mmCIF file of C-alpha atoms and ligand atoms in Angstrom:
data_model
loop_
_atom_site.group_PDB
_atom_site.id
_atom_site.type_symbol
_atom_site.label_atom_id
_atom_site.label_comp_id
_atom_site.label_asym_id
_atom_site.label_seq_id
_atom_site.Cartn_x
_atom_site.Cartn_y
_atom_site.Cartn_z
ATOM 1 C CA MET F 1 -12.561 15.179 -43.491
ATOM 2 C CA SER F 2 -13.501 13.638 -39.632
ATOM 3 C CA GLN F 3 -11.238 14.583 -36.619
ATOM 4 C CA PRO F 4 -9.354 12.038 -35.187
ATOM 5 C CA SER F 5 -11.342 10.874 -31.973
ATOM 6 C CA ARG F 6 -9.585 13.097 -28.913
ATOM 7 C CA THR F 7 -9.563 10.633 -26.016
ATOM 8 C CA LYS F 8 -9.156 13.166 -23.011
ATOM 9 C CA THR F 9 -5.523 12.837 -21.763
ATOM 10 C CA ILE F 10 -6.045 13.608 -17.707
ATOM 11 C CA THR F 11 -2.755 13.736 -15.747
ATOM 12 C CA LEU F 12 -2.608 13.019 -12.104
ATOM 13 C CA ASP F 13 -1.919 17.099 -11.838
ATOM 14 C CA ARG F 14 -5.098 17.766 -13.715
ATOM 15 C CA PHE F 15 -7.310 15.007 -12.091
ATOM 16 C CA LEU F 16 -6.170 16.342 -8.498
ATOM 17 C CA VAL F 17 -6.934 19.851 -9.272
ATOM 18 C CA GLU F 18 -10.435 18.887 -10.408
ATOM 19 C CA ARG F 19 -11.193 16.917 -7.284
ATOM 20 C CA GLN F 20 -9.545 19.748 -5.310
ATOM 21 C CA ARG F 21 -12.565 21.726 -6.413
ATOM 22 C CA ASP F 22 -14.907 19.162 -4.575
ATOM 23 C CA PHE F 23 -13.749 19.921 -1.303
ATOM 24 C CA PRO F 24 -14.271 23.605 -1.051
ATOM 25 C CA ASN F 25 -12.166 23.892 2.133
ATOM 26 C CA ALA F 26 -9.103 22.304 0.483
ATOM 27 C CA THR F 27 -6.090 24.168 0.567
ATOM 28 C CA GLY F 28 -4.150 22.374 -2.447
ATOM 29 C CA GLN F 29 -1.784 20.969 0.289
ATOM 30 C CA PHE F 30 -3.023 17.444 -0.768
ATOM 31 C CA THR F 31 -2.707 17.905 -4.821
ATOM 32 C CA ARG F 32 0.780 19.172 -3.800
ATOM 33 C CA PHE F 33 1.479 16.009 -1.614
ATOM 34 C CA MET F 34 0.294 14.020 -4.469
ATOM 35 C CA ALA F 35 2.409 15.366 -7.082
ATOM 36 C CA GLN F 36 5.491 14.696 -5.261
ATOM 37 C CA ILE F 37 4.476 11.278 -4.528
ATOM 38 C CA GLY F 38 4.345 11.229 -8.258
ATOM 39 C CA THR F 39 7.700 12.303 -8.680
ATOM 40 C CA VAL F 40 9.147 9.900 -6.318
ATOM 41 C CA ALA F 41 7.387 7.088 -8.049
ATOM 42 C CA LYS F 42 9.257 8.481 -11.452
ATOM 43 C CA ILE F 43 12.724 8.456 -9.511
ATOM 44 C CA ILE F 44 11.822 5.052 -7.769
ATOM 45 C CA ALA F 45 10.891 3.507 -11.200
ATOM 46 C CA GLY F 46 13.933 4.779 -12.877
ATOM 47 C CA GLN F 47 16.178 3.177 -10.192
ATOM 48 C CA MET F 48 14.272 -0.087 -10.882
ATOM 49 C CA ARG F 49 14.577 0.097 -14.744
ATOM 50 C CA HIS F 50 18.128 0.325 -14.229
ATOM 51 C CA ALA F 51 19.006 -1.708 -11.095
ATOM 52 C CA ALA F 52 20.409 -4.565 -12.858
ATOM 53 C CA LEU F 53 22.660 -2.554 -15.306
ATOM 54 C CA ASN F 54 23.860 -0.274 -12.481
ATOM 55 C CA ASN F 55 24.400 -3.491 -10.464
ATOM 56 C CA LEU F 56 22.082 -1.868 -7.634
ATOM 57 C CA THR F 57 20.145 -5.461 -7.286
ATOM 58 C CA GLY F 58 21.499 -7.805 -4.099
ATOM 59 C CA ALA F 59 21.582 -6.638 -0.553
ATOM 60 C CA THR F 60 23.745 -4.093 0.979
ATOM 61 C CA GLY F 61 24.904 -6.730 3.772
ATOM 62 C CA GLU F 62 22.877 -4.532 6.429
ATOM 63 C CA VAL F 63 19.778 -5.907 8.665
ATOM 64 C CA ASN F 64 16.765 -3.384 9.273
ATOM 65 C CA VAL F 65 14.612 -3.108 12.085
ATOM 66 C CA GLN F 66 12.488 -6.212 10.752
ATOM 67 C CA GLY F 67 15.579 -8.115 10.932
ATOM 68 C CA GLU F 68 15.329 -8.881 7.283
ATOM 69 C CA SER F 69 18.125 -8.740 4.799
ATOM 70 C CA GLN F 70 18.154 -4.723 3.654
ATOM 71 C CA LYS F 71 18.613 -4.517 -0.418
ATOM 72 C CA GLN F 72 20.506 -1.521 -1.877
ATOM 73 C CA LEU F 73 16.968 -0.451 -3.588
ATOM 74 C CA ASP F 74 15.081 -0.368 -0.304
ATOM 75 C CA LEU F 75 17.698 2.232 0.795
ATOM 76 C CA LEU F 76 17.491 4.135 -2.484
ATOM 77 C CA GLY F 77 13.652 3.892 -2.291
ATOM 78 C CA ASN F 78 13.707 5.506 1.556
ATOM 79 C CA GLN F 79 16.010 8.205 0.300
ATOM 80 C CA ALA F 80 13.919 9.073 -2.405
ATOM 81 C CA PHE F 81 10.805 9.689 -0.198
ATOM 82 C CA VAL F 82 12.853 11.486 2.367
ATOM 83 C CA GLU F 83 14.546 13.803 -0.150
ATOM 84 C CA ALA F 84 11.111 14.385 -1.718
ATOM 85 C CA PHE F 85 9.168 15.396 1.467
ATOM 86 C CA GLU F 86 11.935 16.773 3.411
ATOM 87 C CA TYR F 87 12.209 20.030 1.847
ATOM 88 C CA VAL F 88 8.229 20.942 0.639
ATOM 89 C CA ASP F 89 7.496 21.878 4.274
ATOM 90 C CA MET F 90 4.294 19.317 3.986
ATOM 91 C CA VAL F 91 4.980 16.254 6.006
ATOM 92 C CA GLY F 92 5.854 16.656 9.744
ATOM 93 C CA ILE F 93 7.020 13.026 10.525
ATOM 94 C CA MET F 94 7.647 10.180 8.218
ATOM 95 C CA VAL F 95 7.549 6.628 8.936
ATOM 96 C CA SER F 96 9.375 3.940 6.998
ATOM 97 C CA GLU F 97 9.744 0.250 7.171
ATOM 98 C CA GLU F 98 13.450 0.981 6.546
ATOM 99 C CA MET F 99 14.116 3.369 9.476
ATOM 100 C CA ASP F 100 14.090 2.315 13.034
ATOM 101 C CA LYS F 101 12.699 5.333 14.187
ATOM 102 C CA ALA F 102 10.085 8.200 12.840
ATOM 103 C CA GLU F 103 11.833 11.091 11.068
ATOM 104 C CA SER F 104 10.831 14.332 11.700
ATOM 105 C CA PHE F 105 10.870 17.077 9.317
ATOM 106 C CA ASP F 106 11.319 20.419 11.243
ATOM 107 C CA SER F 107 8.423 22.407 9.673
ATOM 108 C CA ASP F 108 7.667 25.947 10.480
ATOM 109 C CA GLN F 109 4.514 25.761 9.743
ATOM 110 C CA SER F 110 1.706 25.997 12.030
ATOM 111 C CA SER F 111 -1.155 24.756 9.846
ATOM 112 C CA LEU F 112 -2.100 21.146 9.094
ATOM 113 C CA GLY F 113 0.418 18.745 7.851
ATOM 114 C CA TYR F 114 1.119 14.962 7.558
ATOM 115 C CA ALA F 115 2.385 12.148 8.932
ATOM 116 C CA LEU F 116 3.610 9.909 5.670
ATOM 117 C CA MET F 117 4.083 6.118 6.735
ATOM 118 C CA VAL F 118 5.958 4.278 3.498
ATOM 119 C CA ASP F 119 7.548 0.917 2.926
ATOM 120 C CA PRO F 120 9.405 2.265 0.279
ATOM 121 C CA VAL F 121 10.103 -0.910 -1.524
ATOM 122 C CA ASP F 122 7.358 -3.595 -1.164
ATOM 123 C CA GLY F 123 8.767 -7.243 -2.216
ATOM 124 C CA SER F 124 12.209 -6.078 -2.338
ATOM 125 C CA SER F 125 13.420 -9.759 -2.036
ATOM 126 C CA ASN F 126 11.935 -9.952 -6.009
ATOM 127 C CA ILE F 127 14.629 -7.199 -7.077
ATOM 128 C CA ASP F 128 17.209 -10.047 -7.643
ATOM 129 C CA VAL F 129 15.102 -12.051 -9.812
ATOM 130 C CA ASN F 130 13.556 -9.140 -11.640
ATOM 131 C CA GLY F 131 10.123 -9.442 -10.050
ATOM 132 C CA ILE F 132 7.425 -7.512 -9.407
ATOM 133 C CA ILE F 133 7.917 -4.852 -6.590
ATOM 134 C CA GLY F 134 6.069 -1.488 -5.164
ATOM 135 C CA SER F 135 5.915 1.423 -2.779
ATOM 136 C CA ILE F 136 2.976 1.709 -0.553
ATOM 137 C CA PHE F 137 1.868 4.872 1.293
ATOM 138 C CA SER F 138 -0.551 6.263 3.961
ATOM 139 C CA VAL F 139 -1.222 9.748 5.104
ATOM 140 C CA TYR F 140 -2.705 11.131 8.283
ATOM 141 C CA ASP F 141 -3.389 14.624 9.080
ATOM 142 C CA ILE F 142 -1.121 15.772 12.309
ATOM 143 C CA ASP F 143 -1.042 19.322 13.564
ATOM 144 C CA ASN F 144 2.604 20.602 13.463
ATOM 145 C CA ALA F 145 1.864 23.239 15.867
ATOM 146 C CA LYS F 146 0.564 21.064 18.705
ATOM 147 C CA ARG F 147 4.333 19.489 18.463
ATOM 148 C CA TYR F 148 2.758 16.229 18.962
ATOM 149 C CA SER F 149 5.290 13.661 19.935
ATOM 150 C CA GLN F 150 6.075 11.254 17.432
ATOM 151 C CA GLU F 151 4.738 8.522 19.093
ATOM 152 C CA ASP F 152 1.549 10.309 19.892
ATOM 153 C CA ALA F 153 1.109 11.237 16.460
ATOM 154 C CA LEU F 154 1.680 8.284 15.186
ATOM 155 C CA ARG F 155 -0.455 5.524 17.446
ATOM 156 C CA ARG F 156 -3.117 5.778 14.520
ATOM 157 C CA LYS F 157 -6.289 3.521 13.374
ATOM 158 C CA GLY F 158 -6.471 3.034 9.637
ATOM 159 C CA ARG F 159 -9.598 4.542 9.311
ATOM 160 C CA ASP F 160 -8.164 8.221 10.579
ATOM 161 C CA GLN F 161 -5.957 8.250 7.226
ATOM 162 C CA VAL F 162 -6.807 10.796 4.876
ATOM 163 C CA ALA F 163 -5.223 8.997 2.030
ATOM 164 C CA ALA F 164 -3.440 6.012 0.893
ATOM 165 C CA GLY F 165 -2.150 4.249 -2.290
ATOM 166 C CA TYR F 166 0.786 2.203 -3.928
ATOM 167 C CA VAL F 167 3.113 2.489 -7.147
ATOM 168 C CA MET F 168 3.487 -0.786 -8.848
ATOM 169 C CA TYR F 169 6.363 -1.258 -10.806
ATOM 170 C CA GLY F 170 5.983 -3.592 -13.010
ATOM 171 C CA PRO F 171 5.494 -3.702 -17.221
ATOM 172 C CA SER F 172 3.847 -0.503 -16.439
ATOM 173 C CA THR F 173 4.163 1.705 -13.435
ATOM 174 C CA MET F 174 1.082 2.295 -12.160
ATOM 175 C CA LEU F 175 -0.027 4.857 -9.368
ATOM 176 C CA VAL F 176 -3.393 3.418 -7.429
ATOM 177 C CA TYR F 177 -4.726 5.765 -4.770
ATOM 178 C CA THR F 178 -7.778 6.486 -2.760
ATOM 179 C CA ALA F 179 -8.791 10.327 -0.938
ATOM 180 C CA ARG F 180 -11.300 8.608 0.635
ATOM 181 C CA ASP F 181 -13.232 9.430 -2.802
ATOM 182 C CA GLY F 182 -13.071 5.924 -4.465
ATOM 183 C CA VAL F 183 -9.925 4.398 -5.863
ATOM 184 C CA HIS F 184 -8.307 5.763 -8.848
ATOM 185 C CA SER F 185 -5.594 4.161 -11.052
ATOM 186 C CA PHE F 186 -2.680 6.128 -13.151
ATOM 187 C CA VAL F 187 -0.380 4.934 -15.838
ATOM 188 C CA LEU F 188 3.150 6.698 -16.294
ATOM 189 C CA ASN F 189 3.455 7.664 -19.887
ATOM 190 C CA ASN F 190 7.652 7.488 -19.964
ATOM 191 C CA GLU F 191 7.625 9.815 -23.052
ATOM 192 C CA ILE F 192 6.159 12.432 -21.298
ATOM 193 C CA GLY F 193 7.143 11.930 -17.664
ATOM 194 C CA GLU F 194 3.488 12.354 -16.458
ATOM 195 C CA PHE F 195 1.058 9.663 -14.802
ATOM 196 C CA ILE F 196 -2.037 9.251 -17.124
ATOM 197 C CA LEU F 197 -5.585 8.745 -15.638
ATOM 198 C CA HIS F 198 -6.303 4.929 -16.110
ATOM 199 C CA ARG F 199 -9.528 4.083 -14.307
ATOM 200 C CA THR F 200 -11.802 6.123 -11.230
ATOM 201 C CA GLY F 201 -14.025 4.359 -9.128
ATOM 202 C CA ILE F 202 -12.660 0.815 -9.092
ATOM 203 C CA GLN F 203 -14.496 -1.518 -7.525
ATOM 204 C CA MET F 204 -13.165 -4.992 -6.332
ATOM 205 C CA PRO F 205 -15.560 -8.111 -7.331
ATOM 206 C CA GLU F 206 -18.087 -9.282 -4.655
ATOM 207 C CA ARG F 207 -16.652 -12.826 -5.174
ATOM 208 C CA GLY F 208 -13.158 -13.659 -7.329
ATOM 209 C CA TYR F 209 -11.372 -16.837 -8.549
ATOM 210 C CA ILE F 210 -7.989 -16.132 -7.164
ATOM 211 C CA PHE F 211 -6.545 -16.830 -3.708
ATOM 212 C CA SER F 212 -3.269 -15.437 -2.503
ATOM 213 C CA ALA F 213 -1.439 -16.993 0.314
ATOM 214 C CA ASN F 214 2.375 -18.705 1.298
ATOM 215 C CA LEU F 215 1.295 -22.158 0.915
ATOM 216 C CA GLY F 216 4.728 -22.934 2.140
ATOM 217 C CA TYR F 217 3.721 -22.109 5.729
ATOM 218 C CA TYR F 218 0.151 -24.473 5.524
ATOM 219 C CA GLY F 219 1.969 -26.612 8.193
ATOM 220 C CA LYS F 220 2.338 -23.497 10.449
ATOM 221 C CA TRP F 221 -1.468 -22.485 10.388
ATOM 222 C CA GLU F 222 -3.740 -23.056 12.821
ATOM 223 C CA ASP F 223 -6.351 -26.211 11.782
ATOM 224 C CA SER F 224 -9.356 -24.047 10.672
ATOM 225 C CA ILE F 225 -7.261 -21.685 8.756
ATOM 226 C CA ARG F 226 -6.164 -25.349 6.815
ATOM 227 C CA ALA F 227 -9.659 -25.858 6.377
ATOM 228 C CA TYR F 228 -10.344 -22.266 4.527
ATOM 229 C CA SER F 229 -7.161 -22.957 2.426
ATOM 230 C CA ASP F 230 -8.091 -26.658 1.305
ATOM 231 C CA ARG F 231 -11.617 -25.179 0.056
ATOM 232 C CA PHE F 232 -9.530 -22.869 -2.354
ATOM 233 C CA MET F 233 -8.269 -26.403 -3.932
ATOM 234 C CA ALA F 234 -11.252 -28.672 -3.482
ATOM 235 C CA ALA F 235 -12.587 -30.516 -6.402
ATOM 236 C CA ASP F 236 -15.765 -28.556 -6.645
ATOM 237 C CA THR F 237 -14.423 -24.998 -6.826
ATOM 238 C CA SER F 238 -12.164 -23.031 -9.470
ATOM 239 C CA TYR F 239 -9.625 -20.999 -8.295
ATOM 240 C CA SER F 240 -6.300 -20.090 -8.896
ATOM 241 C CA LEU F 241 -3.306 -19.911 -6.833
ATOM 242 C CA ARG F 242 -1.406 -16.420 -7.458
ATOM 243 C CA TYR F 243 1.503 -15.418 -4.995
ATOM 244 C CA SER F 244 4.282 -12.869 -5.973
ATOM 245 C CA GLY F 245 6.289 -12.354 -3.066
ATOM 246 C CA ALA F 246 4.949 -8.601 -3.056
ATOM 247 C CA LEU F 247 2.005 -7.941 -1.070
ATOM 248 C CA LEU F 248 0.865 -4.971 -3.447
ATOM 249 C CA ALA F 249 1.230 -6.914 -6.564
ATOM 250 C CA ASP F 250 -0.793 -9.623 -5.131
ATOM 251 C CA PHE F 251 -3.666 -7.291 -3.882
ATOM 252 C CA HIS F 252 -3.731 -5.367 -6.977
ATOM 253 C CA GLN F 253 -4.902 -8.546 -8.819
ATOM 254 C CA ILE F 254 -7.488 -9.025 -6.156
ATOM 255 C CA LEU F 255 -8.589 -5.673 -6.396
ATOM 256 C CA HIS F 256 -9.509 -6.031 -10.201
ATOM 257 C CA GLN F 257 -10.113 -9.537 -10.422
ATOM 258 C CA GLY F 258 -11.412 -10.563 -7.059
ATOM 259 C CA GLY F 259 -10.755 -12.898 -4.443
ATOM 260 C CA VAL F 260 -8.757 -12.947 -1.355
ATOM 261 C CA TYR F 261 -4.844 -12.575 0.333
ATOM 262 C CA PHE F 262 -4.396 -13.888 3.537
ATOM 263 C CA TYR F 263 -1.193 -13.983 5.156
ATOM 264 C CA PRO F 264 -2.284 -15.043 8.966
ATOM 265 C CA ALA F 265 -0.312 -15.704 12.045
ATOM 266 C CA THR F 266 2.110 -18.491 12.039
ATOM 267 C CA SER F 267 4.283 -20.285 14.596
ATOM 268 C CA GLU F 268 6.879 -17.994 13.091
ATOM 269 C CA TYR F 269 5.253 -15.054 13.083
ATOM 270 C CA PRO F 270 2.786 -14.886 15.832
ATOM 271 C CA GLN F 271 1.584 -11.501 15.496
ATOM 272 C CA GLY F 272 1.217 -12.241 11.677
ATOM 273 C CA LYS F 273 4.415 -10.821 9.545
ATOM 274 C CA LEU F 274 2.888 -7.630 7.644
ATOM 275 C CA ARG F 275 2.994 -3.918 9.166
ATOM 276 C CA LEU F 276 -0.017 -2.472 10.293
ATOM 277 C CA LEU F 277 0.884 1.025 9.341
ATOM 278 C CA TYR F 278 2.492 1.328 6.187
ATOM 279 C CA GLU F 279 1.290 -2.407 4.435
ATOM 280 C CA CYS F 280 -2.043 -3.369 5.612
ATOM 281 C CA ALA F 281 -3.630 -0.214 6.877
ATOM 282 C CA PRO F 282 -3.048 1.525 3.578
ATOM 283 C CA LEU F 283 -4.028 -1.302 1.294
ATOM 284 C CA ALA F 284 -7.203 -1.639 4.022
ATOM 285 C CA LEU F 285 -8.252 1.921 3.312
ATOM 286 C CA ILE F 286 -8.387 1.066 -0.575
ATOM 287 C CA ALA F 287 -9.847 -2.472 -0.414
ATOM 288 C CA GLU F 288 -13.216 -0.664 1.517
ATOM 289 C CA GLN F 289 -13.431 1.993 -0.724
ATOM 290 C CA ALA F 290 -13.475 -0.375 -3.463
ATOM 291 C CA GLY F 291 -16.213 -2.289 -1.543
ATOM 292 C CA GLY F 292 -13.635 -5.079 0.091
ATOM 293 C CA ILE F 293 -13.099 -5.830 3.113
ATOM 294 C CA ALA F 294 -9.750 -6.225 5.322
ATOM 295 C CA THR F 295 -9.670 -7.958 8.654
ATOM 296 C CA ASP F 296 -6.811 -9.471 11.158
ATOM 297 C CA GLY F 297 -9.725 -12.524 11.779
ATOM 298 C CA ALA F 298 -11.221 -10.513 14.749
ATOM 299 C CA GLN F 299 -11.679 -7.047 13.688
ATOM 300 C CA PRO F 300 -11.216 -4.641 10.467
ATOM 301 C CA ILE F 301 -7.824 -3.770 9.995
ATOM 302 C CA LEU F 302 -8.794 -0.286 9.925
ATOM 303 C CA ASP F 303 -9.976 -0.555 13.436
ATOM 304 C CA ILE F 304 -6.711 -1.412 14.925
ATOM 305 C CA GLN F 305 -4.769 0.859 17.094
ATOM 306 C CA ALA F 306 -1.446 1.026 16.339
ATOM 307 C CA THR F 307 0.951 0.899 19.600
ATOM 308 C CA GLU F 308 4.040 0.900 17.777
ATOM 309 C CA ILE F 309 5.394 2.253 14.426
ATOM 310 C CA HIS F 310 6.518 -1.180 13.339
ATOM 311 C CA ASP F 311 3.549 -3.190 14.952
ATOM 312 C CA ARG F 312 2.810 -6.210 12.657
ATOM 313 C CA THR F 313 -0.943 -7.685 12.139
ATOM 314 C CA PRO F 314 -2.590 -11.021 10.525
ATOM 315 C CA VAL F 315 -4.311 -9.935 7.432
ATOM 316 C CA ILE F 316 -6.857 -11.229 5.045
ATOM 317 C CA ILE F 317 -7.917 -8.979 2.710
ATOM 318 C CA GLY F 318 -9.868 -9.155 -0.543
ATOM 319 C CA SER F 319 -13.630 -9.690 -2.174
ATOM 320 C CA GLN F 320 -16.724 -9.406 0.327
ATOM 321 C CA TYR F 321 -17.372 -13.557 -0.483
ATOM 322 C CA GLU F 322 -13.921 -14.861 0.051
ATOM 323 C CA VAL F 323 -13.266 -12.692 3.278
ATOM 324 C CA ASN F 324 -16.838 -13.260 4.880
ATOM 325 C CA HIS F 325 -15.918 -17.092 4.125
ATOM 326 C CA TYR F 326 -12.891 -16.691 6.290
ATOM 327 C CA LEU F 327 -14.468 -15.026 9.135
ATOM 328 C CA LYS F 328 -17.184 -18.135 9.472
ATOM 329 C CA MET F 329 -14.738 -20.590 8.831
ATOM 330 C CA VAL F 330 -12.022 -18.969 11.064
ATOM 331 C CA GLY F 331 -12.507 -15.470 11.963
ATOM 332 C CA LYS F 332 -13.663 -14.335 15.473
ATOM 333 C CA GLN F 333 -14.638 -10.775 14.188
ATOM 334 C CA THR F 334 -16.595 -8.985 16.583
HETATM 335 P P1 P6P K 401 6.604 -14.468 2.643
HETATM 336 C C1 P6P K 401 7.756 -8.525 1.388
HETATM 337 O O1 P6P K 401 8.290 -8.838 2.438
HETATM 338 C C2 P6P K 401 6.169 -8.867 2.274
HETATM 339 O O2 P6P K 401 6.294 -7.942 3.189
HETATM 340 C C3 P6P K 401 4.974 -8.643 1.273
HETATM 341 O O3 P6P K 401 5.285 -7.770 0.225
HETATM 342 C C4 P6P K 401 4.829 -9.810 1.095
HETATM 343 O O4 P6P K 401 3.207 -10.401 0.376
HETATM 344 C C5 P6P K 401 5.037 -10.709 1.893
HETATM 345 O O5 P6P K 401 6.141 -10.258 2.772
HETATM 346 C C6 P6P K 401 5.990 -12.437 1.435
HETATM 347 O O6 P6P K 401 6.443 -13.073 3.067
HETATM 348 O O7 P6P K 401 6.800 -15.038 3.934
HETATM 349 O O8 P6P K 401 5.794 -15.256 2.016
HETATM 350 O O9 P6P K 401 8.197 -14.368 1.981
#
């Protein structure tokens, strides 16, 4: 009798342990870190699934440091990250879209630790209409022994990231990350509570057919950006517009199908709206690891020096063809 074909089920933990063998100096700290990310993702996924039933949608009535209305799930998501990393003694400092200042986790370890930057619930305005949302994270090495000042430890360039990734709370809960060794995705199997390997070495198509931008701001863009945007709607091109209001969801589609997401400076956001440390830099590392490009129009996102933990930046991110076209038509990239 033929045996059932055994598709190897590779959990996130197994993948991390096997990858760790490729890094002879690995201490296992990153493996433990990513396991905690998996735990936070499961907690937030559960909160999202039951939000409407538990009356957890809607705003808190507070405004966050960004001047944006804070949703209940913004705070719950942020708390899930704080609780997951304050006790494991590997994150020395955490920056979050939902916290005015960086949170220091006292650590008696003298070895290397991590600085963690997170957008706990990206696209939270979608919560009230059951839209797609996610969490974005970015990780840097810090040396707790030196007792960095928070600001010193945080004035980083995205190119220094140890790892970056996001969790998408959609029809499936999907975790996508890179540790500078390619881009890998995992899907949460709710029956067994494990993230299962979905794809490794994801490569972004060199050219796509999706463009993602909030055309409601068309009138607030400079002329050259309007001309760039017009190209996607011209009779002789065949692009589709996709814009969900959640950066990571729009980026995820472009990562797999190719194209471009752009949120340029507007008269309302002269520095751009999206945040450098916990939205643009992590996705830029993933984009570059997958063969794509991420720029602010003048320089690669990963080369931008953060001066403040909630810095904003214009962002154009996606396939080589579409982003290079932006740089030709609009950009001044050195
Ligand atoms: P707008 C969500 O608030 C976010 O930071 C990104 O996830 C999203 O792409 C963008 O802002 C949406 O901004 O101005 O189009 O509503």
